[in-house]
Amino acid sequence: MRYSTIVVAVDVNDPVHARAAVTRAAAIVDDAGMLHLLHVRYFLPARYSDLLADDFDTREEREAIEAMRGWCAEAGLDESRFRINTRRGRVRDEVIDEAARTGADLIVIGSHQPSIGSYLLGSNAAAIIRHSPVSVLVVRAEPK
């Protein structure tokens, strides 16, 4: 089965699983389809602003976009076949909102093998799966 609009939720701080998600999404999007890559950045408390460089937010966003653009290039995607976005917020909510906003028919997420901590506390992948109105594909990186 091929999909026309796929949201690919990536964590740029976990490039192994992010790359795997982008590669898999590129393989299953149809020829006229579009990938929407999304990295959700952490909220930083205002009290931390004095500790950060003035350009921290801009630099963090630029680095995330560069990483996602590189993974798309590695997957052989032409720039017309993907859109890149970053947001700040709760991962589950932002990914589901992106799926609704784009009319996605699939969400692809890269995820590590669950640990006891994620079973007890939950994980972003689990939360997205539980609340998503569309199908979700969880991609594992190939073992080395």
mmCIF file of C-alpha atoms in Angstrom:
data_model
loop_
_atom_site.group_PDB
_atom_site.id
_atom_site.type_symbol
_atom_site.label_atom_id
_atom_site.label_comp_id
_atom_site.label_asym_id
_atom_site.label_seq_id
_atom_site.Cartn_x
_atom_site.Cartn_y
_atom_site.Cartn_z
ATOM 1 C CA MET A 1 0.000 0.000 0.000
ATOM 2 C CA ARG A 2 1.236 3.503 -0.812
ATOM 3 C CA TYR A 3 0.212 6.706 0.941
ATOM 4 C CA SER A 4 -0.345 10.185 -0.452
ATOM 5 C CA THR A 5 0.304 12.354 2.602
ATOM 6 C CA ILE A 6 2.590 11.178 5.379
ATOM 7 C CA VAL A 7 3.584 13.028 8.530
ATOM 8 C CA VAL A 8 7.037 11.882 9.616
ATOM 9 C CA ALA A 9 7.613 12.735 13.273
ATOM 10 C CA VAL A 10 11.335 12.888 13.964
ATOM 11 C CA ASP A 11 13.517 13.654 16.938
ATOM 12 C CA VAL A 12 16.668 15.288 15.618
ATOM 13 C CA ASN A 13 18.378 14.292 18.864
ATOM 14 C CA ASP A 14 17.897 10.633 17.846
ATOM 15 C CA PRO A 15 19.251 10.600 14.276
ATOM 16 C CA VAL A 16 19.405 6.803 13.973
ATOM 17 C CA HIS A 17 15.642 6.387 14.389
ATOM 18 C CA ALA A 18 14.809 9.638 12.610
ATOM 19 C CA ARG A 19 16.751 8.522 9.521
ATOM 20 C CA ALA A 20 15.004 5.149 9.614
ATOM 21 C CA ALA A 21 11.584 6.840 9.741
ATOM 22 C CA VAL A 22 12.375 9.166 6.822
ATOM 23 C CA THR A 23 13.789 6.309 4.741
ATOM 24 C CA ARG A 24 10.721 4.122 5.329
ATOM 25 C CA ALA A 25 8.294 6.972 4.642
ATOM 26 C CA ALA A 26 10.104 7.774 1.389
ATOM 27 C CA ALA A 27 9.708 4.146 0.336
ATOM 28 C CA ILE A 28 5.942 4.043 0.899
ATOM 29 C CA VAL A 29 4.772 7.463 -0.249
ATOM 30 C CA ASP A 30 3.124 7.291 -3.664
ATOM 31 C CA ASP A 31 4.719 8.930 -6.688
ATOM 32 C CA ALA A 32 2.680 12.131 -6.342
ATOM 33 C CA GLY A 33 2.676 12.046 -2.540
ATOM 34 C CA MET A 34 4.145 14.418 0.016
ATOM 35 C CA LEU A 35 6.081 13.916 3.240
ATOM 36 C CA HIS A 36 5.635 16.406 6.075
ATOM 37 C CA LEU A 37 8.580 16.129 8.457
ATOM 38 C CA LEU A 38 8.002 17.489 11.930
ATOM 39 C CA HIS A 39 10.426 17.932 14.810
ATOM 40 C CA VAL A 40 8.860 19.085 18.075
ATOM 41 C CA ARG A 41 11.256 21.121 20.160
ATOM 42 C CA TYR A 42 11.138 21.219 23.931
ATOM 43 C CA PHE A 43 9.617 24.121 25.808
ATOM 44 C CA LEU A 44 12.248 25.962 27.768
ATOM 45 C CA PRO A 45 11.247 27.743 30.966
ATOM 46 C CA ALA A 46 11.571 31.533 30.723
ATOM 47 C CA ARG A 47 14.004 31.540 33.634
ATOM 48 C CA TYR A 48 16.525 29.742 31.382
ATOM 49 C CA SER A 49 16.549 32.554 28.831
ATOM 50 C CA ASP A 50 19.370 34.377 30.626
ATOM 51 C CA LEU A 51 21.520 31.255 30.379
ATOM 52 C CA LEU A 52 21.083 30.788 26.628
ATOM 53 C CA ALA A 53 22.740 32.552 23.737
ATOM 54 C CA ASP A 54 20.604 35.250 22.127
ATOM 55 C CA ASP A 55 20.336 33.245 18.909
ATOM 56 C CA PHE A 56 19.655 29.884 20.617
ATOM 57 C CA ASP A 57 16.111 29.468 19.284
ATOM 58 C CA THR A 58 17.024 30.414 15.728
ATOM 59 C CA ARG A 59 20.125 28.211 15.749
ATOM 60 C CA GLU A 60 18.234 25.232 17.216
ATOM 61 C CA GLU A 61 15.547 25.488 14.542
ATOM 62 C CA ARG A 62 18.081 25.929 11.716
ATOM 63 C CA GLU A 63 20.077 22.878 12.843
ATOM 64 C CA ALA A 64 16.911 20.760 13.024
ATOM 65 C CA ILE A 65 15.853 21.816 9.524
ATOM 66 C CA GLU A 66 19.333 21.098 8.120
ATOM 67 C CA ALA A 67 19.316 17.613 9.668
ATOM 68 C CA MET A 68 15.859 16.803 8.273
ATOM 69 C CA ARG A 69 16.776 18.143 4.827
ATOM 70 C CA GLY A 70 19.895 15.925 4.853
ATOM 71 C CA TRP A 71 17.890 12.805 5.738
ATOM 72 C CA CYS A 72 15.485 13.535 2.883
ATOM 73 C CA ALA A 73 18.406 13.887 0.481
ATOM 74 C CA GLU A 74 19.866 10.579 1.736
ATOM 75 C CA ALA A 75 16.481 8.959 1.071
ATOM 76 C CA GLY A 76 16.557 10.252 -2.511
ATOM 77 C CA LEU A 77 13.672 12.696 -2.121
ATOM 78 C CA ASP A 78 13.437 15.708 -4.375
ATOM 79 C CA GLU A 79 12.799 18.963 -2.461
ATOM 80 C CA SER A 80 9.353 19.211 -4.074
ATOM 81 C CA ARG A 81 8.320 15.973 -2.292
ATOM 82 C CA PHE A 82 8.686 17.109 1.318
ATOM 83 C CA ARG A 83 7.924 19.952 3.710
ATOM 84 C CA ILE A 84 9.827 20.544 6.931
ATOM 85 C CA ASN A 85 8.431 22.079 10.087
ATOM 86 C CA THR A 86 9.490 22.540 13.685
ATOM 87 C CA ARG A 87 7.253 23.480 16.579
ATOM 88 C CA ARG A 88 7.440 23.832 20.303
ATOM 89 C CA GLY A 89 4.910 21.937 22.363
ATOM 90 C CA ARG A 90 3.785 18.536 23.496
ATOM 91 C CA VAL A 91 4.959 15.950 20.974
ATOM 92 C CA ARG A 92 1.702 13.978 20.838
ATOM 93 C CA ASP A 93 -0.442 17.062 20.334
ATOM 94 C CA GLU A 94 1.798 18.672 17.735
ATOM 95 C CA VAL A 95 2.116 15.478 15.657
ATOM 96 C CA ILE A 96 -1.623 14.810 15.702
ATOM 97 C CA ASP A 97 -2.311 18.469 14.866
ATOM 98 C CA GLU A 98 0.105 18.247 11.921
ATOM 99 C CA ALA A 99 -1.670 15.122 10.663
ATOM 100 C CA ALA A 100 -5.038 16.900 10.830
ATOM 101 C CA ARG A 101 -3.689 20.103 9.272
ATOM 102 C CA THR A 102 -2.117 18.287 6.308
ATOM 103 C CA GLY A 103 -4.882 15.705 5.812
ATOM 104 C CA ALA A 104 -2.365 12.926 6.391
ATOM 105 C CA ASP A 105 -3.326 9.328 5.755
ATOM 106 C CA LEU A 106 -0.370 7.985 7.793
ATOM 107 C CA ILE A 107 1.988 9.033 10.575
ATOM 108 C CA VAL A 108 5.471 7.495 10.590
ATOM 109 C CA ILE A 109 7.609 7.629 13.722
ATOM 110 C CA GLY A 110 10.992 6.196 14.517
ATOM 111 C CA SER A 111 11.226 4.603 17.913
ATOM 112 C CA HIS A 112 13.670 2.617 19.990
ATOM 113 C CA GLN A 113 12.715 -0.711 21.502
ATOM 114 C CA PRO A 114 10.497 0.040 24.523
ATOM 115 C CA SER A 115 12.070 -0.146 27.941
ATOM 116 C CA ILE A 116 10.428 -0.736 31.288
ATOM 117 C CA GLY A 117 10.488 3.035 31.821
ATOM 118 C CA SER A 118 8.449 3.724 28.723
ATOM 119 C CA TYR A 119 5.975 0.992 29.701
ATOM 120 C CA LEU A 120 5.460 2.605 33.092
ATOM 121 C CA LEU A 121 5.650 6.262 32.112
ATOM 122 C CA GLY A 122 4.509 6.115 28.517
ATOM 123 C CA SER A 123 6.391 7.386 25.505
ATOM 124 C CA ASN A 124 5.734 9.830 22.717
ATOM 125 C CA ALA A 125 5.285 6.960 20.258
ATOM 126 C CA ALA A 126 2.747 5.248 22.512
ATOM 127 C CA ALA A 127 0.831 8.485 23.069
ATOM 128 C CA ILE A 128 0.669 9.186 19.336
ATOM 129 C CA ILE A 129 -0.553 5.655 18.633
ATOM 130 C CA ARG A 130 -3.261 5.892 21.307
ATOM 131 C CA HIS A 131 -4.608 9.255 20.139
ATOM 132 C CA SER A 132 -4.027 9.317 16.390
ATOM 133 C CA PRO A 133 -7.052 9.480 14.104
ATOM 134 C CA VAL A 134 -4.999 7.877 11.289
ATOM 135 C CA SER A 135 -2.780 4.820 11.031
ATOM 136 C CA VAL A 136 0.662 5.014 12.629
ATOM 137 C CA LEU A 137 3.738 3.125 11.474
ATOM 138 C CA VAL A 138 6.478 2.696 14.080
ATOM 139 C CA VAL A 139 9.858 2.166 12.455
ATOM 140 C CA ARG A 140 12.803 0.555 14.211
ATOM 141 C CA ALA A 141 16.346 1.181 13.058
ATOM 142 C CA GLU A 142 18.169 -1.794 11.619
ATOM 143 C CA PRO A 143 20.413 -3.411 14.246
ATOM 144 C CA LYS A 144 24.111 -2.957 13.583
#
